Tab-separated table of C-alpha atoms in Angstrom:
chain	number	residue	atom	x	y	z
B	274	MET	CA	0.107	0.261	-0.036
B	275	GLU	CA	1.277	3.255	-1.089
B	276	SER	CA	1.722	6.091	1.695
B	277	ASP	CA	-0.207	8.796	1.931
B	278	ARG	CA	1.619	11.500	-0.652
B	279	GLU	CA	4.146	8.925	-2.299
B	280	TRP	CA	1.581	8.537	-5.074
B	281	VAL	CA	2.416	12.120	-6.056
B	282	ARG	CA	6.483	11.754	-6.649
B	283	MET	CA	5.803	10.275	-10.378
B	284	PHE	CA	4.620	14.151	-11.143
B	285	GLY	CA	7.160	16.760	-11.912
B	286	VAL	CA	7.696	19.809	-9.513
B	287	LYS	CA	5.155	22.343	-10.363
B	288	LEU	CA	2.301	19.475	-10.435
B	289	ARG	CA	3.704	17.601	-7.301
B	290	GLU	CA	3.369	20.947	-5.122
B	291	THR	CA	-0.436	21.038	-6.695
B	292	PHE	CA	-0.822	17.889	-5.846
B	293	GLU	CA	0.710	17.639	-2.332
B	294	GLN	CA	-2.160	20.396	-0.994
B	295	LEU	CA	-5.501	18.086	-2.490
B	296	PRO	CA	-7.528	16.625	0.138
B	297	VAL	CA	-7.696	12.923	-1.015
B	298	GLU	CA	-7.056	9.122	0.137
B	299	PHE	CA	-4.935	6.838	-2.440
B	300	GLU	CA	-7.534	3.969	-1.761
B	301	LYS	CA	-10.348	6.183	-3.378
B	302	LEU	CA	-8.035	7.979	-6.164
B	303	GLN	CA	-8.349	6.016	-9.689
B	304	GLU	CA	-7.644	8.400	-12.498
B	305	ILE	CA	-6.125	11.460	-12.999
B	306	ARG	CA	-6.059	13.387	-16.389
B	307	LEU	CA	-3.609	15.653	-17.581
B	308	ARG	CA	-3.675	17.556	-21.089
B	309	ALA	CA	-1.937	20.531	-22.327
B	310	GLY	CA	-3.811	23.653	-22.052
B	311	GLN	CA	-6.423	22.279	-20.326
B	312	PRO	CA	-7.987	21.934	-16.372
B	313	VAL	CA	-6.303	18.581	-14.048
B	314	TYR	CA	-9.120	15.923	-14.177
B	315	LEU	CA	-9.358	13.058	-11.346
B	316	TRP	CA	-11.510	10.582	-10.812
B	317	TYR	CA	-11.472	10.016	-6.687
B	318	GLY	CA	-14.281	7.426	-5.493
B	319	ASN	CA	-16.055	6.793	-9.010
B	320	ARG	CA	-17.000	11.528	-9.425
B	321	GLU	CA	-15.169	13.572	-11.619
B	322	TYR	CA	-13.630	16.205	-10.011
B	323	THR	CA	-11.866	19.302	-11.609
B	324	VAL	CA	-8.568	20.303	-9.468
B	325	THR	CA	-8.836	24.166	-8.925
B	326	ALA	CA	-5.672	26.354	-8.971
B	327	ASP	CA	-5.328	26.594	-5.159
B	328	GLY	CA	-4.899	23.148	-4.772
B	329	GLY	CA	-8.802	22.028	-3.877
B	330	LEU	CA	-10.801	19.403	-5.510
B	331	ALA	CA	-14.195	21.151	-6.803
B	332	GLU	CA	-17.071	18.351	-9.298
B	333	SER	CA	-17.110	18.756	-12.590
B	334	GLY	CA	-18.913	21.468	-13.831
B	335	LYS	CA	-19.890	23.111	-10.435
B	336	LEU	CA	-16.936	25.346	-11.136
B	337	GLY	CA	-17.180	29.580	-10.219
B	338	GLN	CA	-18.388	30.213	-7.087
B	339	ALA	CA	-17.863	28.520	-4.125
B	340	GLY	CA	-17.983	30.143	-0.235
B	341	GLY	CA	-18.841	33.426	-1.524
B	342	ARG	CA	-14.908	32.996	-3.719
B	343	SER	CA	-14.375	32.618	-6.957
B	344	VAL	CA	-12.917	29.058	-7.698
B	345	SER	CA	-10.374	28.629	-11.515
B	346	PRO	CA	-9.311	25.706	-12.658
B	347	ARG	CA	-5.558	24.301	-12.440
B	348	ILE	CA	-4.236	24.902	-15.926
B	349	VAL	CA	-1.525	22.139	-17.060
B	350	GLY	CA	1.128	23.884	-19.177
B	351	GLU	CA	3.019	22.274	-21.377
B	352	LYS	CA	6.392	21.996	-20.179
B	353	GLU	CA	5.188	20.901	-17.180
B	354	LEU	CA	3.546	18.031	-18.761
B	355	ARG	CA	6.679	17.461	-20.752
B	356	GLU	CA	8.785	17.578	-16.974
B	357	THR	CA	6.005	14.581	-15.988
B	358	VAL	CA	6.751	12.357	-18.417
B	359	GLU	CA	10.454	12.746	-18.240
B	360	CYS	CA	9.861	12.361	-14.225
B	361	MET	CA	7.272	9.471	-14.611
B	362	GLY	CA	10.233	7.479	-16.944
B	363	ASN	CA	12.795	8.478	-14.707
B	364	TYR	CA	14.392	10.242	-17.764
B	365	SER	CA	15.123	7.301	-19.899
B	366	LEU	CA	11.621	6.699	-21.368
B	367	TYR	CA	13.774	4.424	-24.251
B	368	ALA	CA	13.311	1.888	-21.788
B	369	PHE	CA	9.616	2.109	-21.935
B	370	GLU	CA	9.850	2.148	-25.716
B	371	ASP	CA	8.078	-1.799	-26.378
B	372	GLU	CA	5.450	-0.472	-23.704
B	373	ILE	CA	4.761	3.291	-25.897
B	374	ARG	CA	4.175	1.213	-28.568
B	375	GLN	CA	0.891	0.234	-27.423
B	376	GLY	CA	-0.255	3.630	-26.385
B	377	PHE	CA	1.113	3.402	-22.597
B	378	PHE	CA	3.745	2.824	-19.926
B	379	THR	CA	3.865	1.107	-16.360
B	380	VAL	CA	5.651	3.002	-13.766
B	381	ARG	CA	6.732	1.342	-10.562
B	382	GLY	CA	3.858	0.177	-8.179
B	383	GLY	CA	1.890	-0.863	-11.702
B	384	HIS	CA	0.461	1.999	-12.142
B	385	ARG	CA	-0.184	2.848	-15.870
B	386	ILE	CA	0.181	5.701	-17.667
B	387	GLY	CA	-1.462	5.967	-20.627
B	388	LEU	CA	-0.390	8.500	-23.890
B	389	ALA	CA	-1.822	10.854	-26.480
B	390	GLY	CA	0.073	12.798	-28.590
B	391	LYS	CA	1.881	12.458	-32.362
B	392	ALA	CA	2.091	8.729	-33.575
B	393	VAL	CA	4.579	7.683	-35.136
B	394	MET	CA	4.228	4.993	-37.257
B	395	GLU	CA	6.604	2.512	-38.946
B	396	ASP	CA	5.263	-0.184	-41.838
B	397	GLY	CA	1.617	0.356	-40.643
B	398	ARG	CA	2.416	-0.181	-37.309
B	399	LEU	CA	2.769	2.200	-34.062
B	400	LYS	CA	6.710	2.791	-33.122
B	401	THR	CA	6.344	5.323	-30.723
B	402	ILE	CA	4.597	8.891	-29.509
B	403	ARG	CA	6.070	11.767	-29.578
B	404	TYR	CA	4.893	15.391	-28.524
B	405	ILE	CA	2.649	14.004	-25.782
B	406	SER	CA	-0.452	16.540	-25.079
B	407	GLY	CA	-2.318	14.195	-23.347
B	408	VAL	CA	-1.856	11.666	-20.004
B	409	ASN	CA	-3.896	9.058	-18.367
B	410	VAL	CA	-2.490	8.091	-15.051
B	411	ARG	CA	-4.259	4.604	-13.976
B	412	TYR	CA	-3.415	4.014	-9.782
B	413	ALA	CA	-3.344	0.326	-9.222
B	414	HIS	CA	-5.281	-1.003	-6.765
B	415	GLN	CA	-6.099	-4.365	-4.615
B	416	VAL	CA	-9.067	-5.218	-3.173
B	417	LYS	CA	-8.243	-8.084	-1.556
B	418	GLY	CA	-11.028	-10.513	-0.338
B	419	CYS	CA	-13.646	-9.203	-3.425
B	420	ALA	CA	-13.806	-12.418	-5.139
B	421	VAL	CA	-14.253	-14.803	-2.104
B	422	PRO	CA	-18.525	-14.899	-2.156
B	423	VAL	CA	-18.196	-15.196	-5.779
B	424	LEU	CA	-15.778	-18.055	-6.606
B	425	PRO	CA	-17.980	-20.831	-4.925
B	426	ARG	CA	-20.283	-20.405	-7.429
B	427	LEU	CA	-17.807	-20.617	-10.073
B	428	PHE	CA	-17.260	-24.290	-9.483
B	429	GLN	CA	-19.826	-27.250	-10.694
B	430	GLU	CA	-19.020	-30.800	-9.172
B	431	GLY	CA	-15.225	-29.863	-7.802
B	432	ARG	CA	-14.303	-28.107	-11.753
B	433	LEU	CA	-13.805	-24.706	-11.930
B	434	CYS	CA	-16.269	-24.157	-15.091
B	435	HIS	CA	-15.627	-21.441	-17.795
B	436	SER	CA	-16.739	-18.008	-16.604
B	437	LEU	CA	-17.220	-14.731	-17.623
B	438	VAL	CA	-17.405	-11.666	-15.977
B	439	ILE	CA	-19.360	-9.051	-17.518
B	440	SER	CA	-19.691	-4.691	-16.115
B	441	PRO	CA	-19.934	-1.551	-17.995
B	442	PRO	CA	-16.755	0.309	-17.521
B	443	ARG	CA	-15.589	1.104	-13.848
B	444	GLY	CA	-17.594	-1.571	-12.621
B	445	GLY	CA	-15.471	-3.432	-10.832
B	446	LYS	CA	-14.379	-6.544	-13.530
B	447	THR	CA	-10.682	-6.435	-13.502
B	448	THR	CA	-10.372	-6.098	-9.867
B	449	LEU	CA	-12.709	-8.976	-9.369
B	450	LEU	CA	-10.971	-11.107	-12.199
B	451	ARG	CA	-7.538	-10.317	-10.572
B	452	ASP	CA	-8.617	-11.932	-6.672
B	453	LEU	CA	-9.975	-14.714	-8.478
B	454	VAL	CA	-6.597	-15.408	-10.145
B	455	ARG	CA	-5.293	-14.722	-6.823
B	456	LEU	CA	-7.424	-16.816	-4.760
B	457	LEU	CA	-7.251	-19.942	-7.310
B	458	SER	CA	-3.766	-19.823	-7.443
B	459	THR	CA	-3.266	-19.398	-3.684
B	460	GLY	CA	-5.320	-22.770	-2.692
B	461	GLY	CA	-6.645	-23.357	0.809
B	462	GLY	CA	-9.507	-25.246	2.473
B	463	GLY	CA	-8.701	-28.442	1.604
B	464	ARG	CA	-8.675	-27.053	-2.021
B	465	PRO	CA	-5.065	-26.810	-3.384
B	466	GLY	CA	-4.299	-24.483	-5.443
B	467	MET	CA	-3.584	-24.589	-9.297
B	468	ASN	CA	-1.411	-23.105	-12.125
B	469	VAL	CA	-3.283	-19.753	-13.392
B	470	ALA	CA	-1.892	-17.526	-16.316
B	471	VAL	CA	-2.629	-14.659	-17.135
B	472	VAL	CA	-2.587	-12.698	-20.481
B	473	ASP	CA	-2.224	-9.107	-19.270
B	474	GLU	CA	-2.243	-7.088	-22.556
B	475	ARG	CA	-2.842	-3.668	-20.670
B	476	SER	CA	-0.322	-4.739	-17.572
B	477	GLU	CA	-3.883	-3.953	-15.855
B	478	ILE	CA	-4.635	-6.808	-13.731
B	479	GLY	CA	-1.111	-8.165	-12.727
B	480	ALA	CA	0.203	-4.538	-13.157
B	481	CYS	CA	3.481	-5.550	-14.089
B	482	TYR	CA	7.069	-3.030	-13.558
B	483	GLN	CA	10.182	-4.315	-15.510
B	484	GLY	CA	8.033	-7.873	-15.902
B	485	VAL	CA	7.109	-8.448	-11.882
B	486	PRO	CA	3.660	-8.091	-11.065
B	487	GLN	CA	2.737	-5.625	-8.495
B	488	ASN	CA	-0.003	-6.808	-7.549
B	489	ASP	CA	-0.699	-10.046	-5.508
B	490	LEU	CA	-1.945	-13.145	-8.295
B	491	GLY	CA	-0.971	-15.759	-5.731
B	492	PRO	CA	2.201	-18.562	-5.806
B	493	ARG	CA	0.782	-20.531	-8.162
B	494	THR	CA	0.720	-17.370	-11.413
B	495	ASP	CA	2.113	-16.855	-14.561
B	496	VAL	CA	2.081	-13.314	-16.372
B	497	LEU	CA	2.351	-12.802	-20.065
B	498	ASP	CA	2.887	-8.753	-19.768
B	499	CYS	CA	1.484	-6.630	-22.818
B	500	CYS	CA	0.523	-9.630	-25.332
B	501	PRO	CA	-2.070	-9.604	-27.361
B	502	LYS	CA	-4.937	-11.824	-25.430
B	503	ALA	CA	-5.267	-14.317	-28.521
B	504	GLN	CA	-1.845	-15.469	-29.014
B	505	GLY	CA	-1.067	-14.777	-25.432
B	506	MET	CA	-3.931	-17.347	-24.492
B	507	MET	CA	-2.425	-20.183	-26.857
B	508	LEU	CA	0.997	-19.183	-26.122
B	509	LEU	CA	0.787	-20.053	-21.899
B	510	ILE	CA	-1.280	-23.045	-22.429
B	511	ARG	CA	1.099	-24.554	-24.801
B	512	THR	CA	4.438	-23.569	-22.631
B	513	MET	CA	2.957	-23.665	-19.288
B	514	ALA	CA	0.461	-25.611	-18.611
B	515	PRO	CA	-2.540	-23.852	-16.602
B	516	ALA	CA	-5.104	-25.478	-14.797
B	517	ALA	CA	-6.699	-21.788	-15.636
B	518	VAL	CA	-6.213	-18.996	-17.555
B	519	ALA	CA	-7.818	-15.330	-17.547
B	520	ALA	CA	-8.105	-13.165	-19.591
B	521	ASP	CA	-9.155	-8.650	-19.288
B	522	GLU	CA	-11.888	-7.909	-21.909
B	523	ILE	CA	-12.209	-10.044	-24.570
B	524	GLY	CA	-14.516	-9.378	-27.893
B	525	SER	CA	-12.568	-9.811	-31.331
B	526	ARG	CA	-12.754	-12.671	-33.798
B	527	GLU	CA	-9.233	-13.882	-32.489
B	528	ASP	CA	-10.034	-13.600	-28.431
B	529	GLY	CA	-12.570	-15.875	-29.497
B	530	GLU	CA	-10.643	-18.422	-31.047
B	531	ALA	CA	-8.399	-18.416	-28.609
B	532	VAL	CA	-11.404	-19.045	-25.591
B	533	GLU	CA	-12.372	-21.958	-27.959
B	534	TYR	CA	-8.988	-23.505	-28.173
B	535	ALA	CA	-8.612	-22.917	-24.471
B	536	ALA	CA	-11.832	-24.979	-23.682
B	537	SER	CA	-10.979	-27.697	-26.026
B	538	CYS	CA	-7.577	-28.302	-23.998
B	539	GLY	CA	-9.161	-28.655	-20.766
B	540	CYS	CA	-7.732	-25.557	-19.481
B	541	SER	CA	-10.622	-23.164	-17.453
B	542	VAL	CA	-11.358	-19.456	-18.486
B	543	LEU	CA	-11.876	-16.884	-16.580
B	544	ALA	CA	-12.348	-13.689	-19.131
B	545	THR	CA	-14.403	-9.883	-18.642
B	546	VAL	CA	-16.446	-8.115	-21.081
B	547	HIS	CA	-17.960	-4.801	-20.936
B	548	GLY	CA	-21.475	-4.877	-20.826
B	549	SER	CA	-24.787	-3.965	-18.833
B	550	SER	CA	-26.067	-7.463	-18.840
B	551	LEU	CA	-26.074	-11.208	-20.038
B	552	GLU	CA	-28.124	-10.129	-22.685
B	553	GLU	CA	-26.749	-7.157	-24.353
B	554	VAL	CA	-23.083	-9.508	-24.131
B	555	GLY	CA	-24.961	-12.112	-26.034
B	556	ARG	CA	-26.308	-9.611	-28.931
B	557	LYS	CA	-22.247	-9.526	-29.858
B	558	PRO	CA	-20.806	-11.560	-32.842
B	559	VAL	CA	-18.192	-13.577	-31.025
B	560	PHE	CA	-20.600	-13.698	-27.657
B	561	ARG	CA	-23.345	-15.027	-29.908
B	562	GLU	CA	-21.211	-17.807	-30.826
B	563	LEU	CA	-19.427	-18.693	-27.887
B	564	PHE	CA	-22.677	-19.083	-26.194
B	565	ARG	CA	-24.203	-20.411	-28.806
B	566	GLU	CA	-21.233	-23.519	-28.806
B	567	GLY	CA	-22.322	-23.679	-24.811
B	568	ILE	CA	-18.641	-22.458	-23.854
B	569	PHE	CA	-19.027	-20.151	-20.557
B	570	ARG	CA	-20.937	-21.715	-17.979
B	571	ARG	CA	-20.989	-19.199	-15.304
B	572	PHE	CA	-21.772	-16.005	-15.652
B	573	VAL	CA	-20.818	-12.757	-12.862
B	574	VAL	CA	-22.694	-9.254	-13.455
B	575	LEU	CA	-21.257	-6.348	-11.798
B	576	ARG	CA	-22.614	-2.611	-11.423
B	577	ASP	CA	-20.465	-0.050	-9.679
B	578	GLY	CA	-18.182	-2.386	-7.948
B	579	LYS	CA	-21.002	-4.512	-6.725
B	580	VAL	CA	-22.324	-8.191	-7.509
B	581	LEU	CA	-25.457	-8.219	-8.947
B	582	SER	CA	-25.767	-12.131	-10.002
B	583	VAL	CA	-24.271	-15.120	-10.655
B	584	LEU	CA	-25.620	-17.041	-13.087
B	585	ASP	CA	-24.914	-20.718	-14.544
B	586	GLU	CA	-25.670	-21.402	-18.327
B	587	ASP	CA	-29.762	-21.323	-18.044
B	588	GLY	CA	-29.727	-17.906	-16.629
B	589	LYS	CA	-30.286	-18.934	-13.117
B	590	THR	CA	-28.827	-18.354	-9.726
B	591	ALA	CA	-25.246	-20.623	-9.315
B	592	ARG	CA	-25.096	-22.467	-6.352
B	593	GLU	CA	-22.192	-23.213	-3.997
B	594	ASP	CA	-20.566	-25.848	-4.538
B	595	MET	CA	-17.693	-25.244	-1.428
B	596	PRO	CA	-18.242	-22.880	1.029
B	597	ALA	CA	-17.111	-19.298	0.939
B	598	GLY	CA	-14.512	-18.314	3.255
B	599	LYS	CA	-12.594	-15.419	4.468
B	600	GLU	CA	-10.589	-12.950	2.494
B	601	ASP	CA	-7.029	-14.296	2.724
B	602	GLY	CA	-7.838	-17.354	0.686
B	603	THR	CA	-8.930	-20.039	2.420
B	604	TRP	CA	-12.311	-21.865	2.790
B	605	SER	CA	-14.484	-23.322	5.739
B	606	GLY	CA	-14.579	-26.770	5.288
């Protein structure tokens, strides 16, 4: 866990001074967005705020008069944005070239830095990003134990079912998937831990820094960082022999084919997808085919970080196949 003010150290001097004044708790801080010549925006406690020039917060859309005084936004200068990007990259951005080709890089602590600016192309592919004009800092948080009530419902006759986690953006699907991986890898309550492989295309599940997961994914988990999901799933199944493979936000035809391949190899699949309901997801072409084949047998529907339902393949509430337990990865039996 970060200290109260450690999260500000990645920024340039002037922005750091502004952020050090903010009345925020790190555990509730989700994103900071910086754009040259524009206000600073924060996602904090699932709400968007504008940083004010005097180091305070105002709900977006409510700037102006507050408490009898004029309130103006904190504007990001081009020079201080460049300084911040250099600081985030430890003044060696070239070391992050492979990640930047995907539009982001990951810093110590697992925090992901998304970039926008001038794209430099080579042979039809992104080579790097120059003249950076926008930065999105997504802070890595781990909620240990959030998957404890869900996991027992993902088993049937002692076997982990192919399971799909569904939620709108910011709904908590990656957080839940991360904890499911940790619990499966750790084991407990008479159930042995299993080998789990994670394809972490955008470094969000494990939050790897220089290849090492900054989040706790359990002792039997292998992570393939910054690799396309479809390619990574097939590679890990062939090389690491996992009992389960996890991937975040599947959706392409290639992803669907990789899920089918994993299922045919006897490997349980844990995946997430954007959506507000099982019915909505079922209308997407890739999932229409996967549902028709009956690949997924458990569906977890989330909204605003809360589990709305855990359903079986018939759309009914899934029963527990094992006892629920404590958040340390053990179950009473």
